[in-house]
GROMACS .gro file of C-alpha atoms in nm:
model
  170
    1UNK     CA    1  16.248   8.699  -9.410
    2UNK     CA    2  15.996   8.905  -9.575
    3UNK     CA    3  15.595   8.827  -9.590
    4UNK     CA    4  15.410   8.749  -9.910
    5UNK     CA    5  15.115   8.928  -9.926
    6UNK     CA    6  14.894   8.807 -10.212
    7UNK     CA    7  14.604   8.965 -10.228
    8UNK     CA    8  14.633   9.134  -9.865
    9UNK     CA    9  14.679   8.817  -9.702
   10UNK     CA   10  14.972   8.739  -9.500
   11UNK     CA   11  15.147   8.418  -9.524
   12UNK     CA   12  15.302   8.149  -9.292
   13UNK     CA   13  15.624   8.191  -9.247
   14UNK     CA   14  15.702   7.842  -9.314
   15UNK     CA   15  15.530   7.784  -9.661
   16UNK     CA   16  15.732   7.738  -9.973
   17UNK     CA   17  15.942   8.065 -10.072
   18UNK     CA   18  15.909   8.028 -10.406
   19UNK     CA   19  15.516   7.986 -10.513
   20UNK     CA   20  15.587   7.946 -10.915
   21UNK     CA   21  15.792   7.620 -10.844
   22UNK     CA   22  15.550   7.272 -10.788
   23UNK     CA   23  15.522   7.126 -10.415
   24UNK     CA   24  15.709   6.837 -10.561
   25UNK     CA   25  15.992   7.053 -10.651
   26UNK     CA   26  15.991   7.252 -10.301
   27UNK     CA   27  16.292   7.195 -10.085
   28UNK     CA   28  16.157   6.998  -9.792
   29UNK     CA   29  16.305   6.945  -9.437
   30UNK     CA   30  16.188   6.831  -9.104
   31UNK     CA   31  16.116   7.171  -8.997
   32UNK     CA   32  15.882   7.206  -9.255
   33UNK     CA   33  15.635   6.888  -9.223
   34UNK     CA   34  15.338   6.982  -9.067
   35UNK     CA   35  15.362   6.706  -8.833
   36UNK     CA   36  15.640   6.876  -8.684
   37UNK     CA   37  15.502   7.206  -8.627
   38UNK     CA   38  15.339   7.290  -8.266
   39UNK     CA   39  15.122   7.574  -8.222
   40UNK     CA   40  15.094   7.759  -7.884
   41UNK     CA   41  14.944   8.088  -7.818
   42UNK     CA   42  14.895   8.188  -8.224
   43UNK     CA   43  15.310   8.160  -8.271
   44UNK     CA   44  15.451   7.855  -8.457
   45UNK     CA   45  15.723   7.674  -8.270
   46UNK     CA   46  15.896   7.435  -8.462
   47UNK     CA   47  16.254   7.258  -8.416
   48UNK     CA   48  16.467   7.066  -8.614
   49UNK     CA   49  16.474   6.711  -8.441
   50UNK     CA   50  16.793   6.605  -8.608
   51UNK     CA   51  16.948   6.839  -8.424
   52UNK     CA   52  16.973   6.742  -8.129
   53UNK     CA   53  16.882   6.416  -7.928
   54UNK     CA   54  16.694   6.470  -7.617
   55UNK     CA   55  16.686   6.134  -7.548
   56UNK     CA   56  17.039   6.066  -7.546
   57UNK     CA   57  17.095   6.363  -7.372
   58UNK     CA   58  16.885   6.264  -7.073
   59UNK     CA   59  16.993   5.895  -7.121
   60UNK     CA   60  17.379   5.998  -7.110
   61UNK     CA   61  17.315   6.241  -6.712
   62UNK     CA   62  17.133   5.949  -6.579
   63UNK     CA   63  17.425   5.740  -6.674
   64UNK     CA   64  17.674   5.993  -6.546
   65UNK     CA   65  17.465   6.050  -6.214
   66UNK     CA   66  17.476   5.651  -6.181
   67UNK     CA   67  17.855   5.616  -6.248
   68UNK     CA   68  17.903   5.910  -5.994
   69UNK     CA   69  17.691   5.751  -5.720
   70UNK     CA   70  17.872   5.419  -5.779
   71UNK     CA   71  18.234   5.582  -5.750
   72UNK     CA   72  18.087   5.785  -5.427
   73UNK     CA   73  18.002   5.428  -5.258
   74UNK     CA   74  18.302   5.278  -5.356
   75UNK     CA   75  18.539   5.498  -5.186
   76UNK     CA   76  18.306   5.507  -4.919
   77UNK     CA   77  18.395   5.163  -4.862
   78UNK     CA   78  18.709   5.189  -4.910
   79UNK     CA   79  18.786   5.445  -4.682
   80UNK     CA   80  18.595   5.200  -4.439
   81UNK     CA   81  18.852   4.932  -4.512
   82UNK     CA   82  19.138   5.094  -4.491
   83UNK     CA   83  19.028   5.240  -4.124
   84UNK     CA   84  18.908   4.896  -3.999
   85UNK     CA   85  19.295   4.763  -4.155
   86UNK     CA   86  19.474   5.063  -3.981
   87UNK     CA   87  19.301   4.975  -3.609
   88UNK     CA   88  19.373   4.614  -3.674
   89UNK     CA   89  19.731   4.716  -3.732
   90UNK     CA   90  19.790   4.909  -3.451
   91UNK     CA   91  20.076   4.746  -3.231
   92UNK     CA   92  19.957   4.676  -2.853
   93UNK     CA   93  20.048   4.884  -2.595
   94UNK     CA   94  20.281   4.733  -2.343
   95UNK     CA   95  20.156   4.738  -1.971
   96UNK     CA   96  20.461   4.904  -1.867
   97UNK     CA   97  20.405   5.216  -2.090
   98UNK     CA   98  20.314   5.527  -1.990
   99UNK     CA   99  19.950   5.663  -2.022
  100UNK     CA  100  19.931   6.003  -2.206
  101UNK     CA  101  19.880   6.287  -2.074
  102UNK     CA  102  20.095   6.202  -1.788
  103UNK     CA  103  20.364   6.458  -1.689
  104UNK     CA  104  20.739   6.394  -1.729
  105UNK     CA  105  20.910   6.315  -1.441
  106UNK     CA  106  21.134   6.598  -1.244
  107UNK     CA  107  21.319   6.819  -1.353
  108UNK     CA  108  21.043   6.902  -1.629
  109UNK     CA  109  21.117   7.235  -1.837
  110UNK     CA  110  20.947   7.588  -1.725
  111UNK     CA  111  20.585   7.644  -1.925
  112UNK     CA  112  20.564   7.968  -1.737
  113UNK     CA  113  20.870   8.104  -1.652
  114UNK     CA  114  20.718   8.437  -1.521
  115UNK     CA  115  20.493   8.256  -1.289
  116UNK     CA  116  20.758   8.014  -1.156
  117UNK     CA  117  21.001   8.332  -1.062
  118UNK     CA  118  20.679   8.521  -0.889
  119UNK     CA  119  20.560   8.148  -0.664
  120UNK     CA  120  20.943   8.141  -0.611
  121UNK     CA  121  20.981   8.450  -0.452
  122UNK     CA  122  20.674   8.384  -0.262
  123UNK     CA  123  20.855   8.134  -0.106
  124UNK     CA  124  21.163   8.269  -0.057
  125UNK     CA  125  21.034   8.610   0.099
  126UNK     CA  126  21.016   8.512   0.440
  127UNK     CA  127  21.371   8.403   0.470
  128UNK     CA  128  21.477   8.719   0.310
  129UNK     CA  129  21.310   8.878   0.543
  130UNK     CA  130  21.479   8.722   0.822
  131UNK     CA  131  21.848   8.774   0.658
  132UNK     CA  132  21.754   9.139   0.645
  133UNK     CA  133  21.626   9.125   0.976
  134UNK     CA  134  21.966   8.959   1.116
  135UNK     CA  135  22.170   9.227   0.957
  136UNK     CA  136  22.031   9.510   1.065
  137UNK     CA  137  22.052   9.321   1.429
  138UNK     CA  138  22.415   9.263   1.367
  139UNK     CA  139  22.446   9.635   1.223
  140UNK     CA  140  22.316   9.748   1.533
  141UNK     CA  141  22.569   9.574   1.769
  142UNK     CA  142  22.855   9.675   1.581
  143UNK     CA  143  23.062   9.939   1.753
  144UNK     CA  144  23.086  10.234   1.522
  145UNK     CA  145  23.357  10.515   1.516
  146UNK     CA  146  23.226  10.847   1.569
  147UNK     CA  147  23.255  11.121   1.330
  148UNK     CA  148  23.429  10.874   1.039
  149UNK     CA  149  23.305  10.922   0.686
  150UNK     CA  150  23.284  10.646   0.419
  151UNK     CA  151  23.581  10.591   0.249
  152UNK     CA  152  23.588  10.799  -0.094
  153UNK     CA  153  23.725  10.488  -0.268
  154UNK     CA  154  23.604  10.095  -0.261
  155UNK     CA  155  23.902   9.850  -0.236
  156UNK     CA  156  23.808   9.701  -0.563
  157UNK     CA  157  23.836  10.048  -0.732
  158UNK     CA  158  24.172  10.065  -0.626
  159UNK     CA  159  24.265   9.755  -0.718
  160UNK     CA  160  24.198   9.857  -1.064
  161UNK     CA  161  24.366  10.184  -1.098
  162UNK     CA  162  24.688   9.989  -0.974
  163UNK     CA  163  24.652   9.717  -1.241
  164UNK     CA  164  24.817   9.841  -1.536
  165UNK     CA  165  24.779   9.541  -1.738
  166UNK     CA  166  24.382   9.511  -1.756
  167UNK     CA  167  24.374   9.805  -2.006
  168UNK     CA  168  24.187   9.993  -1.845
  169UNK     CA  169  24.253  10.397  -1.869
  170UNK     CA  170  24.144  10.655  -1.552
   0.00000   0.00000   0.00000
């Protein structure tokens, strides 16, 4: 909106627009009562109270704020309940049942198959070691032929090659 300058004066922005029309005549608003007008720092601030209603603004979040507090606590207790009914309901354990955490009794399943195969032939080594050690005592009394060469071909071999029915081709 454009200034008025009569006379070199500038004029308030919010005075009438039209100067040849009486102040009865002038449209008139909130905005435009003097009462309504606040003036900080040499700029006019002024606002149209009809607008908008601070005080049921600020009346309506402190309700909200309530009614959210009040829903908060009540499932609060709620949730209370509902845990105190749940221990209540719990059934009692019989003295004859077993505690947790107790083990299975034998034969359990391998957790650790690796490990069980490696303390298992931890064990078993010293006997093997003894077997060996028997055979090559036994080997050792056994009266060998001089000069004789291992046979070329294992009995089982030719047991195959004369058993024409297992499909098998040489």
């Amino acid at each position: 909106m454009a200034d008025i300058d009569h006379g070199g004066s500038q004029t308030h922005p919010l005075e009438p627009t039209r100067p040849d029309v009486p102040d009865a005549a002038q449209p008139r608003s909130v905005q435009s009562h003097p009462g309504h007008l606040h003036e900080e720092d040499g700029h006019v601030a002024a606002h149209e109270e009809s607008d908008v209603n601070i005080r049921a603004i600020g009346t309506f979040i402190v309700v909200l704020f309530t009614f959210g507090a009040v829903v908060c606590l009540g499932l609060l207790l709620l949730i209370n309940m509902y845990s105190r009914q749940a221990v209540a309901a719990d059934p009692a354990v019989s003295p004859l049942a077993v505690p947790s955490g107790t083990p299975p009794p034998e034969p359990r399943l391998l957790t650790d198959e690796p490990g069980a195969l490696r303390r298992a032939l931890a064990e078993d080594e010293p006997t093997l070691r003894n077997i060996d050690a028997a055979k090559q005592a036994v080997v050792g009394t056994l009266p060998a032929r001089a000069g004789t060469a291992a046979p070329k071909e294992t009995p089982g071999r030719r047991a195959s090659r004369m058993d024409t029915s297992s499909g098998r081709r040489q």
